[in-house]
Amino acid sequence: MYAFNAFRVALICAALVIYSPIVSAKINPADLAKDYQYYGAEISPDGKHIALTILGNDGKRKLAVVKSDDFSSVGGADFGKIQEVGDVYWVNNKRLVIEVLQFRPWLEQPGYFGELFAVDFDGGRGELIYGYRAGEDQVGSKVKKKSAVYGWANIINLLPDNEDEILISSEPWTTGNASVATVHRLNVESGKMSRIVAGGPVYSARFVSDEDGNVKVASGSDSNFNRRVFMFDQDEDDWNEVPTIEFGEGYYPLSVDESGKSLYFLDDAGQDKEGLFKLDLETGKRTHIYTDEKVDITNVTFSSDGSRVYALRTDPGYPTYLMFSNATEEAKLFKYFLSKFPGYEVNITSRSDDENLWMIYASNDTSAGGFYLYNKKQDSFKLLFANMTHLNRGELSESIPIEFPASDGQLIPGYITYPAGIPETQSVPLVTLVHGGPQSRDYWSFDPEVQLLASQGYAVLRVNFRGSIGYGNKHFSGSVKQWGDRVQQDIIDGTKWVISQGGIKADKVCIMGGSFGGYSAVQSATLAPDLFKCVVGNAGVYDIQMMFEEGDIPRILWGKKYLESQLGTDPELMKKHSPVHNVDKLKAPVLIAHGEKDVRVPIEHAEALRDAMEKHGKNYEWFVKKTETHGFYDEQNKIEYFEKVAEFLAKHLK
């Protein structure tokens, strides 16, 4: 095995083919609020074209297709104001399939809701080929009107040897998760679905096929929500349940091996951390491949045909890549890419069929990321498309992994970022920036909010408190019924620990966050009123009892059960953990930011906090946008929010 640890190093030199960085004299909040311009880059099988997912002038994601030799434009697709372009796939050298993104009030960004769109590389013959609107008349289309499908498509296999079809699962819409999907071949020219290739044996099944597109495995839940795994018998055209073994909560099927008889999967059954395993589908024998001592596996890298695992990534602090095989040419190349991009997260997005041209995405804590084209014959890298090129990287700040002891002795991971260009002997104000979730985490990666705060002269602390993902089950479950107590104590302990290390002005500390982070910011300031001098809460939950009545979570199947499992049912405990009932303890002024159309955390939460602040004569500022939902997605709104945050913090920290 070969391990590669990504550390902070100088940016690798590469030729910028299309855009050159503009060196700015100073980073303004508006500079960091700007949207990314590039979301994806996929090279065609013949290597002649590149499909780009770009941001249009209207702020919507679109498809642009350019030639790979001179980058001249040849086509694309624009879904207008309501939809956006999501993940893009080359089915053959002429036709692409796009996952259609739609906006929903509970999402910060548009999401995929099951519709597929096909278009030629030159922009011709654009057509919805799957979804509830696929039966509608489409302007400019000469394809015969199709039947609407009230379901959700997931691509299983692009069927490289089939020019006209892809393999999908079609899952009917339901009010919950109790739907049974079926597998079909979908014609990308006509939108016609084949007869059922395989019916789902369980609810909400995830299907895995071999490299030839033969369905091999389905896993999901039965009516009692027990996890079950099945292997497809093509001769009998039926499913056989894999001999019973115990699967953990972290079970996730990945791919079958080259023989088609074994399944790679992630799991945490019988252990604290999520590891990589291999399952013999005939005997049920489970083979352990790798588990990290400190963290879960972040992701796994497969060969292009999906039949072989050759690398995985973990994130104990910096991204760490572990090589399992150096036998294949692709594995050797990936190892080579890692050596050429030290200090970067590296992903292969696509390659040409002759394996000469490779598209690579690389990013780190001071780079918003760029797409590089590697020419194997020439052994050359070209940076084609990069985000945030208007920023001067010399003015951006590096993040350093940390680990500190909480007040109960548990070690808690996180990151500290000091302002670039500040002498080590100079003390600076601190902003504790809390991530959402709580079942999420902070990574060592480019974060516009971190850079916003650091550019204003503040150190930035991010804490992966208990309840954060990626650190095993014990750490993850530590937030259960502890949202307003142990979780906040981890954040407070981390803040005090950073101050104790020196270089921080102890009387100049603020706390900030969005969604659950907004909740934490206010709740922590009620628990440690003398520690934090100001608070920024964006789209935060401020009344836990209200979560059982308002918003979309109670309406989701098992939504209330989830809330009960996480928060409990004790009204007094919920009041104790709700900022609106503890405003009297606050000393710090609060910036309350919210979107009026938020469905995940309705505006009533912000209004309840505002009313409580006024009742107790507390100092607050109000920043609400009528058109926004859960967070600020519109670029102009983000700019105004970033500017407001900078102004608010300067008032209380300078």
XYZ file of C-alpha atoms in Angstrom:
654
model
C 0.000 0.000 0.000
C 1.148 3.523 -0.738
C -0.022 6.437 1.403
C -0.039 10.040 0.229
C -0.602 12.850 2.745
C -1.675 16.209 1.318
C 0.121 19.040 3.112
C 0.139 22.774 2.512
C 2.664 23.511 -0.229
C 3.186 26.023 -2.999
C 0.819 25.969 -5.973
C 2.037 23.710 -8.751
C 3.061 25.652 -11.844
C 0.781 25.107 -14.827
C -0.102 26.985 -17.986
C -3.450 28.774 -17.803
C -4.847 28.304 -21.265
C -7.998 30.402 -21.263
C -8.085 32.710 -18.246
C -5.308 34.488 -16.381
C -5.553 35.417 -12.687
C -6.260 39.051 -11.921
C -4.186 40.126 -8.937
C -6.277 42.320 -6.663
C -4.832 44.847 -4.264
C -7.297 43.832 -1.532
C -9.854 41.097 -1.033
C -13.298 42.595 -0.513
C -16.304 40.682 0.839
C -17.915 40.870 -2.609
C -14.898 39.101 -4.128
C -15.512 36.034 -1.968
C -19.295 36.023 -2.401
C -19.062 35.552 -6.154
C -20.369 32.307 -7.591
C -18.086 29.653 -9.033
C -17.966 29.737 -12.826
C -17.204 26.042 -13.421
C -18.999 23.096 -11.828
C -17.926 20.249 -14.083
C -15.756 19.273 -17.060
C -16.121 15.949 -18.886
C -14.123 14.893 -21.924
C -15.852 12.980 -24.730
C -14.935 9.343 -25.430
C -13.000 10.309 -28.571
C -11.299 13.178 -26.738
C -12.426 15.801 -29.238
C -14.858 17.744 -27.036
C -15.245 18.901 -23.447
C -18.655 19.296 -21.811
C -18.563 22.141 -19.295
C -21.105 22.946 -16.614
C -20.792 26.706 -16.313
C -22.590 29.567 -14.612
C -24.462 31.863 -16.982
C -24.897 35.606 -16.667
C -28.312 34.980 -15.105
C -26.763 32.940 -12.273
C -28.036 29.583 -13.595
C -25.908 26.554 -14.453
C -25.754 25.726 -18.159
C -24.009 23.323 -20.509
C -21.272 24.533 -22.836
C -19.460 22.174 -25.219
C -16.050 23.211 -26.568
C -13.420 21.599 -28.758
C -10.561 20.131 -26.752
C -7.857 21.375 -29.127
C -8.696 25.084 -29.392
C -11.586 25.428 -26.874
C -13.871 27.013 -29.425
C -17.565 26.734 -28.616
C -19.648 24.200 -30.545
C -22.892 23.871 -28.572
C -24.615 23.575 -25.238
C -27.934 23.652 -23.386
C -29.791 26.266 -21.339
C -32.774 25.283 -19.186
C -33.974 28.825 -18.535
C -34.957 30.333 -15.209
C -36.598 27.396 -13.441
C -34.154 24.534 -14.026
C -30.392 24.225 -14.155
C -27.841 21.794 -15.559
C -26.635 19.151 -13.107
C -24.255 16.236 -13.660
C -23.427 15.642 -17.330
C -22.579 12.296 -18.981
C -21.249 11.463 -22.439
C -23.286 8.493 -23.719
C -21.378 8.456 -27.000
C -19.309 10.954 -28.984
C -22.419 12.801 -30.113
C -25.007 12.693 -27.354
C -25.013 13.712 -23.705
C -27.407 13.042 -20.826
C -27.963 15.696 -18.155
C -29.488 15.420 -14.703
C -31.933 18.328 -14.441
C -31.644 20.414 -11.289
C -34.661 22.161 -9.803
C -34.974 24.658 -7.017
C -36.783 23.756 -3.794
C -37.402 26.089 -0.818
C -35.643 23.817 1.683
C -32.397 23.709 -0.325
C -29.628 26.279 -0.427
C -28.919 25.233 -4.017
C -30.980 23.503 -6.718
C -31.124 19.713 -6.445
C -31.772 16.682 -8.619
C -35.356 15.369 -8.562
C -35.224 12.557 -11.079
C -35.537 14.148 -14.537
C -33.096 13.371 -17.373
C -32.452 15.501 -20.457
C -30.550 14.445 -23.598
C -28.908 16.730 -26.151
C -26.398 16.497 -29.009
C -22.972 18.030 -28.422
C -23.791 20.822 -30.901
C -26.924 21.783 -28.948
C -29.367 20.066 -31.279
C -32.245 17.702 -30.478
C -32.543 18.699 -26.840
C -35.242 16.606 -25.176
C -36.474 15.544 -21.760
C -36.182 11.770 -21.930
C -37.372 10.905 -18.418
C -39.607 12.588 -15.868
C -43.071 13.912 -15.169
C -42.696 16.615 -17.828
C -41.276 14.312 -20.502
C -44.765 13.958 -21.981
C -45.211 17.693 -22.493
C -44.843 19.331 -25.892
C -41.407 20.827 -26.174
C -40.684 23.831 -28.320
C -38.441 23.079 -31.296
C -38.512 19.317 -30.739
C -39.156 16.929 -33.633
C -39.138 13.881 -31.407
C -42.488 12.219 -30.945
C -44.239 13.140 -27.728
C -43.476 10.616 -24.965
C -45.334 9.439 -21.892
C -44.742 11.211 -18.612
C -43.038 9.173 -15.886
C -43.912 10.135 -12.331
C -40.726 8.785 -10.931
C -37.070 9.306 -10.174
C -34.283 8.107 -12.480
C -30.884 7.054 -11.192
C -28.204 6.152 -13.723
C -26.728 2.717 -12.971
C -24.476 2.230 -16.006
C -23.753 4.295 -19.139
C -23.337 1.070 -21.172
C -20.166 2.106 -23.062
C -20.713 -0.581 -25.715
C -24.294 0.581 -26.384
C -24.473 3.798 -28.428
C -28.167 4.432 -27.829
C -29.067 3.297 -24.320
C -28.157 3.710 -20.678
C -29.190 1.592 -17.706
C -31.345 3.311 -15.090
C -33.487 2.558 -12.089
C -36.944 4.116 -12.137
C -38.369 4.747 -8.685
C -42.039 5.835 -8.449
C -42.868 8.950 -6.498
C -44.225 8.386 -3.013
C -44.833 10.536 0.043
C -42.041 8.658 1.815
C -39.385 6.072 1.115
C -41.674 3.060 0.628
C -41.310 2.797 -3.169
C -40.018 -0.116 -5.222
C -37.796 0.782 -8.164
C -37.447 -1.148 -11.413
C -34.459 -1.352 -13.751
C -34.750 -0.390 -17.433
C -32.673 0.489 -20.434
C -33.460 4.044 -21.500
C -33.014 5.101 -25.139
C -31.235 8.468 -25.180
C -32.493 9.224 -28.709
C -36.205 8.591 -28.242
C -36.645 8.519 -24.474
C -38.282 5.108 -24.739
C -37.849 2.823 -21.737
C -37.379 -0.888 -22.250
C -39.354 -3.555 -20.489
C -38.325 -4.223 -16.920
C -34.809 -5.639 -16.813
C -35.101 -6.367 -13.105
C -37.671 -5.492 -10.490
C -36.559 -4.137 -7.153
C -36.664 -6.699 -4.321
C -36.710 -4.046 -1.567
C -37.812 -0.467 -0.955
C -35.588 2.402 -2.099
C -33.157 -0.023 -3.701
C -29.683 0.944 -4.825
C -28.625 -1.191 -7.793
C -25.099 -2.164 -8.784
C -24.175 -3.634 -12.170
C -21.000 -5.124 -13.585
C -18.929 -3.345 -16.227
C -21.095 -4.837 -19.000
C -24.285 -3.462 -17.506
C -25.616 -6.719 -16.066
C -27.525 -6.028 -12.848
C -25.823 -7.863 -10.025
C -26.846 -6.452 -6.645
C -29.717 -4.567 -5.046
C -29.805 -3.356 -1.472
C -32.404 -1.427 0.462
C -34.950 -1.791 3.242
C -37.936 -4.024 3.815
C -41.263 -2.906 5.306
C -39.736 -3.020 8.771
C -36.783 -0.897 7.617
C -34.342 -3.779 8.014
C -31.432 -3.612 5.554
C -31.347 -6.455 3.034
C -29.013 -7.325 0.152
C -29.896 -9.413 -2.912
C -27.979 -10.898 -5.853
C -29.676 -11.116 -9.261
C -29.853 -14.510 -10.955
C -30.063 -13.787 -14.681
C -30.862 -17.385 -15.591
C -33.838 -17.438 -13.223
C -34.631 -13.733 -13.771
C -35.070 -13.386 -10.036
C -33.361 -12.196 -6.882
C -31.673 -14.358 -4.282
C -31.013 -12.880 -0.880
C -27.365 -12.818 0.112
C -26.761 -15.124 3.086
C -27.576 -13.163 6.187
C -24.782 -11.096 7.637
C -24.974 -8.087 9.872
C -24.788 -4.711 8.147
C -24.199 -1.499 10.040
C -25.782 1.918 9.713
C -22.864 2.974 7.519
C -23.434 0.243 4.912
C -23.132 1.561 1.346
C -22.708 -0.643 -1.762
C -20.030 0.513 -4.193
C -19.250 -1.877 -7.056
C -18.865 -5.509 -8.020
C -15.420 -6.822 -8.873
C -14.225 -8.026 -12.284
C -15.614 -11.522 -11.640
C -19.073 -10.186 -10.877
C -19.242 -12.432 -7.820
C -18.066 -10.062 -5.104
C -19.326 -6.704 -3.910
C -17.201 -3.864 -2.581
C -18.992 -1.907 0.134
C -18.459 0.491 3.006
C -19.708 -0.547 6.437
C -19.306 -0.037 10.171
C -20.899 -3.234 11.478
C -19.111 -4.354 14.628
C -16.714 -1.427 14.609
C -16.712 2.282 15.332
C -15.284 3.549 12.032
C -16.622 2.988 8.539
C -14.267 0.737 6.561
C -13.967 -0.935 3.170
C -15.110 -4.555 2.788
C -15.630 -7.162 0.108
C -18.608 -9.543 0.143
C -18.755 -12.901 -1.628
C -22.269 -12.801 -3.055
C -22.578 -16.578 -3.238
C -21.340 -17.561 0.205
C -21.929 -14.347 2.153
C -18.285 -14.352 3.307
C -17.252 -10.880 4.356
C -13.613 -9.807 3.909
C -12.224 -6.739 5.632
C -9.964 -4.637 3.388
C -9.205 -1.457 5.295
C -10.383 0.673 8.198
C -8.597 3.796 9.396
C -7.913 4.080 13.120
C -9.131 7.678 13.462
C -11.710 8.445 10.759
C -14.255 6.975 8.381
C -13.427 6.490 4.707
C -14.356 9.642 2.784
C -14.516 8.108 -0.680
C -13.156 5.307 -2.835
C -11.518 5.548 -6.271
C -12.440 2.901 -8.827
C -11.093 2.012 -12.232
C -13.049 3.569 -15.098
C -14.953 0.337 -15.699
C -15.934 0.237 -12.017
C -14.532 -3.243 -11.457
C -11.475 -2.532 -9.332
C -10.740 -0.467 -6.223
C -7.277 1.043 -6.395
C -7.362 3.975 -3.951
C -9.331 5.486 -1.127
C -9.335 8.790 0.712
C -9.625 9.623 4.397
C -9.680 13.029 6.087
C -8.108 12.896 9.550
C -7.054 16.506 8.948
C -5.466 16.916 5.571
C -6.811 14.680 2.772
C -4.920 11.375 2.789
C -4.866 8.974 -0.160
C -4.134 5.280 0.268
C -3.191 3.241 -2.819
C -4.248 -0.410 -2.908
C -2.922 -1.324 -6.298
C -0.212 -0.178 -8.639
C -0.928 -2.905 -11.179
C -3.214 -1.084 -13.606
C -2.200 1.828 -15.776
C -4.996 3.942 -14.315
C -3.800 3.289 -10.760
C -0.252 4.238 -11.761
C -1.532 7.456 -13.323
C -3.584 8.372 -10.263
C -0.522 7.878 -8.087
C 1.404 10.086 -10.531
C -1.285 12.791 -10.388
C -1.098 12.818 -6.597
C 2.658 13.315 -6.771
C 2.217 16.194 -9.214
C -0.430 17.880 -7.072
C 0.921 17.649 -3.516
C -1.243 19.544 -1.087
C -4.363 19.125 -3.233
C -7.541 17.111 -3.300
C -7.371 15.243 -6.631
C -10.195 13.636 -8.623
C -10.260 12.133 -12.112
C -13.516 13.315 -13.717
C -13.193 11.565 -17.103
C -10.827 10.231 -19.754
C -10.786 9.507 -23.475
C -11.293 5.920 -24.620
C -7.698 5.674 -25.828
C -6.589 6.706 -22.302
C -4.449 9.540 -23.635
C -6.462 12.530 -22.378
C -7.483 12.781 -18.722
C -9.552 15.466 -17.010
C -8.473 16.153 -13.432
C -10.041 18.374 -10.798
C -7.692 19.668 -8.104
C -8.331 22.057 -5.208
C -7.066 22.896 -1.727
C -7.677 25.293 1.152
C -6.448 28.338 -0.782
C -7.617 27.296 -4.264
C -11.284 27.099 -5.233
C -10.307 24.434 -7.733
C -9.463 24.019 -11.378
C -9.871 21.494 -14.179
C -6.601 20.264 -15.679
C -6.225 18.372 -18.963
C -3.449 15.807 -18.872
C -1.990 14.587 -22.170
C -0.308 11.263 -21.523
C 1.701 11.163 -24.753
C 3.104 14.623 -24.085
C 3.180 14.166 -20.299
C 1.726 17.668 -19.938
C -0.815 19.326 -17.661
C -2.852 22.337 -18.741
C -5.048 24.285 -16.377
C -8.112 24.908 -18.517
C -10.852 26.227 -16.273
C -10.388 27.644 -12.775
C -12.715 29.186 -10.202
C -12.145 32.418 -8.284
C -9.339 33.530 -10.597
C -9.995 37.151 -9.579
C -8.496 36.405 -6.169
C -4.837 36.808 -5.349
C -3.849 33.518 -3.742
C -1.057 35.248 -1.873
C -3.711 37.061 0.167
C -5.656 33.888 1.000
C -5.200 32.102 4.316
C -4.146 28.521 4.980
C -6.064 26.217 7.335
C -4.326 23.978 9.865
C -5.867 20.821 11.389
C -6.049 20.843 15.188
C -7.203 18.539 17.972
C -8.087 19.703 21.468
C -9.377 18.088 24.668
C -12.998 18.893 25.501
C -13.945 19.492 29.137
C -14.905 15.806 29.530
C -11.548 14.651 28.139
C -12.740 13.652 24.651
C -10.417 14.792 21.842
C -12.257 16.976 19.319
C -10.880 17.714 15.809
C -11.136 20.979 13.934
C -9.294 23.604 11.903
C -7.726 26.957 12.691
C -7.071 29.607 10.046
C -4.971 32.682 10.767
C -5.061 35.795 8.557
C -2.426 35.748 5.835
C 0.461 38.152 6.310
C -0.044 38.597 10.063
C 3.183 38.227 12.115
C 3.154 35.331 14.591
C 3.768 37.780 17.416
C 0.619 39.770 16.635
C -2.635 38.866 18.391
C -5.826 38.973 16.353
C -9.585 38.725 17.005
C -11.252 35.315 16.616
C -14.449 34.155 14.929
C -15.706 30.662 15.735
C -17.467 29.459 12.562
C -19.911 26.594 13.196
C -20.913 24.156 10.447
C -24.501 23.099 9.749
C -26.099 19.705 10.154
C -25.244 18.832 12.852
C -24.637 15.653 10.844
C -22.060 17.242 8.587
C -18.427 18.289 9.053
C -15.761 20.779 8.076
C -13.034 19.646 5.689
C -9.630 21.005 4.767
C -10.874 22.712 1.621
C -11.573 26.103 0.125
C -14.331 27.834 2.101
C -15.438 31.344 1.029
C -16.726 32.169 4.523
C -13.406 31.206 6.111
C -11.546 33.370 3.613
C -14.035 36.218 4.138
C -13.343 36.269 7.859
C -9.582 35.801 7.525
C -9.383 38.562 4.901
C -10.898 40.945 7.442
C -8.095 40.193 9.891
C -9.728 37.522 12.054
C -8.517 34.068 13.013
C -11.183 31.453 12.207
C -11.921 28.365 14.306
C -13.988 25.483 12.945
C -14.912 22.651 15.305
C -16.021 19.169 14.247
C -18.032 18.770 17.434
C -19.818 15.605 18.475
C -22.523 14.819 15.945
C -20.178 15.610 13.052
C -19.760 12.871 10.461
C -16.508 11.177 9.502
C -15.080 10.360 12.938
C -16.874 7.133 13.780
C -20.118 6.166 15.474
C -19.221 7.229 18.989
C -18.379 10.746 17.862
C -21.392 10.869 15.539
C -23.904 9.754 18.184
C -22.572 12.237 20.724
C -25.103 14.853 19.624
C -28.204 12.769 20.422
C -30.350 14.836 22.814
C -27.289 17.041 23.278
C -27.856 19.739 20.649
C -28.029 22.497 23.223
C -25.572 21.079 25.741
C -22.612 18.774 24.929
C -22.400 19.933 21.310
C -22.235 23.567 22.368
C -19.742 22.735 25.103
C -17.427 21.238 22.465
C -17.615 24.523 20.559
C -17.040 26.594 23.690
C -14.171 24.339 24.810
C -12.539 24.663 21.395
C -12.822 28.437 21.491
C -11.248 28.614 24.951
C -8.493 26.196 23.940
C -7.520 28.271 20.892
C -7.389 31.396 23.041
C -5.151 29.597 25.530
C -2.651 28.798 22.767
C -1.859 32.504 22.350
C -2.109 34.905 19.437
C -5.809 35.634 20.054
C -7.348 38.708 21.621
C -9.460 37.077 24.325
C -11.805 40.066 24.564
C -12.436 40.096 20.800
C -14.235 36.830 20.028
C -17.433 36.310 18.012
C -19.360 33.233 16.868
C -21.112 32.654 13.538
C -22.927 29.892 11.665
C -25.673 28.868 9.247
C -28.639 26.487 9.713
C -27.629 24.285 12.690
C -24.576 26.530 12.879
C -26.878 29.534 13.295
C -28.621 27.737 16.138
C -25.262 26.902 17.727
C -24.001 30.458 17.439
C -26.896 31.853 19.484
C -27.157 28.899 21.890
C -23.411 28.941 22.667
C -23.589 32.664 23.354
C -26.325 32.037 25.942
C -24.180 29.359 27.630
C -20.969 31.420 27.556
C -22.222 35.033 27.529
C -18.882 36.497 28.593
C -16.891 34.617 25.940
C -18.563 35.866 22.765
C -18.836 39.587 22.005
C -21.158 39.196 18.996
C -23.197 36.550 17.186
C -24.173 35.926 13.536
C -27.045 33.474 13.039
C -28.031 32.619 9.458
C -31.124 30.451 8.752
C -30.926 29.145 12.298
C -33.269 27.012 14.392
C -34.091 29.002 17.511
C -37.071 27.117 18.965
C -36.606 23.326 19.041
C -40.268 22.640 19.831
C -41.226 24.555 16.696
C -39.306 22.003 14.610
C -42.014 19.436 15.376
C -44.701 21.717 13.941
C -43.162 24.000 11.288
C -41.023 23.257 8.247
C -40.737 20.245 5.971
C -39.106 17.750 8.363
C -42.333 16.776 10.233
C -44.014 16.120 6.864
C -41.322 13.685 5.698
C -41.854 9.982 6.362
C -40.223 9.218 9.720
C -39.454 12.941 10.066
C -40.972 13.228 13.526
C -39.329 9.955 14.559
C -35.994 11.424 13.517
C -36.613 14.578 15.535
C -37.651 12.548 18.573
C -34.556 10.360 18.321
C -32.264 13.379 18.043
C -33.985 15.842 20.368
C -36.110 13.753 22.713
C -39.680 14.501 23.784
C -39.120 16.300 27.078
C -40.614 19.822 26.720
C -38.433 21.202 29.495
C -35.255 19.877 27.874
C -36.301 21.377 24.538
C -36.919 24.747 26.194
C -33.530 24.551 27.886
C -31.903 23.887 24.515
C -33.830 26.608 22.627
C -32.205 30.055 22.254
C -35.586 31.860 22.255
C -36.118 30.742 25.851
C -32.624 31.775 26.954
C -32.305 35.232 25.452
C -32.217 36.750 28.934
C -28.730 35.249 29.358
C -27.374 36.874 26.200
C -24.929 39.735 26.430
C -23.736 39.812 22.835
C -25.520 41.632 19.988
C -26.926 39.270 17.330
C -27.147 39.604 13.550
C -30.245 37.611 12.535
C -30.130 36.611 8.842
C -32.833 34.561 7.118
C -34.752 33.909 3.905
C -38.515 34.493 3.922
C -39.167 31.440 1.710
C -37.198 29.017 3.873
C -39.146 25.763 4.252
C -36.506 23.729 6.088
C -36.213 26.349 8.853
C -39.177 28.723 8.379
C -38.858 32.465 8.965
C -40.961 31.997 12.123
C -37.763 30.913 13.897
C -36.042 34.209 13.111
C -39.165 36.171 14.021
C -39.459 34.343 17.357
C -35.831 35.175 18.163
C -36.358 38.795 17.157
C -39.449 39.055 19.360
C -37.589 37.524 22.305
C -34.664 39.919 21.810
C -37.027 42.912 21.795
C -38.889 41.644 24.847
C -35.654 41.463 26.831
C -34.211 44.669 25.421
C -31.332 42.909 23.657
C -29.312 44.387 20.811
C -29.853 42.794 17.394
C -29.697 43.559 13.671
C -32.079 42.174 11.059
C -31.058 40.925 7.592
C -33.864 39.147 5.705
C -34.290 38.557 1.964
C -37.779 37.973 0.568
C -36.673 35.757 -2.335
C -34.247 33.481 -0.477
C -34.881 30.046 0.996
C -32.518 28.073 3.258
C -29.381 30.180 2.956
C -28.347 32.799 0.417
C -28.060 31.420 -3.120
C -28.477 34.516 -5.291
C -25.063 36.085 -5.870
C -26.176 39.647 -5.157
C -27.837 38.528 -1.925
C -24.652 36.687 -0.936
C -22.611 39.795 -1.628
C -24.903 41.891 0.548
C -24.807 39.246 3.294
C -20.999 39.026 3.245
C -20.751 42.818 3.353
C -23.234 42.955 6.234
C -21.268 40.329 8.167
C -18.004 42.215 7.613
C -19.609 45.463 8.793
C -21.227 43.812 11.825
C -18.030 42.072 12.957
C -15.916 45.191 12.466
C -18.304 47.111 14.718
C -17.756 44.664 17.589
C -14.239 43.283 17.044
C -12.123 46.206 15.866
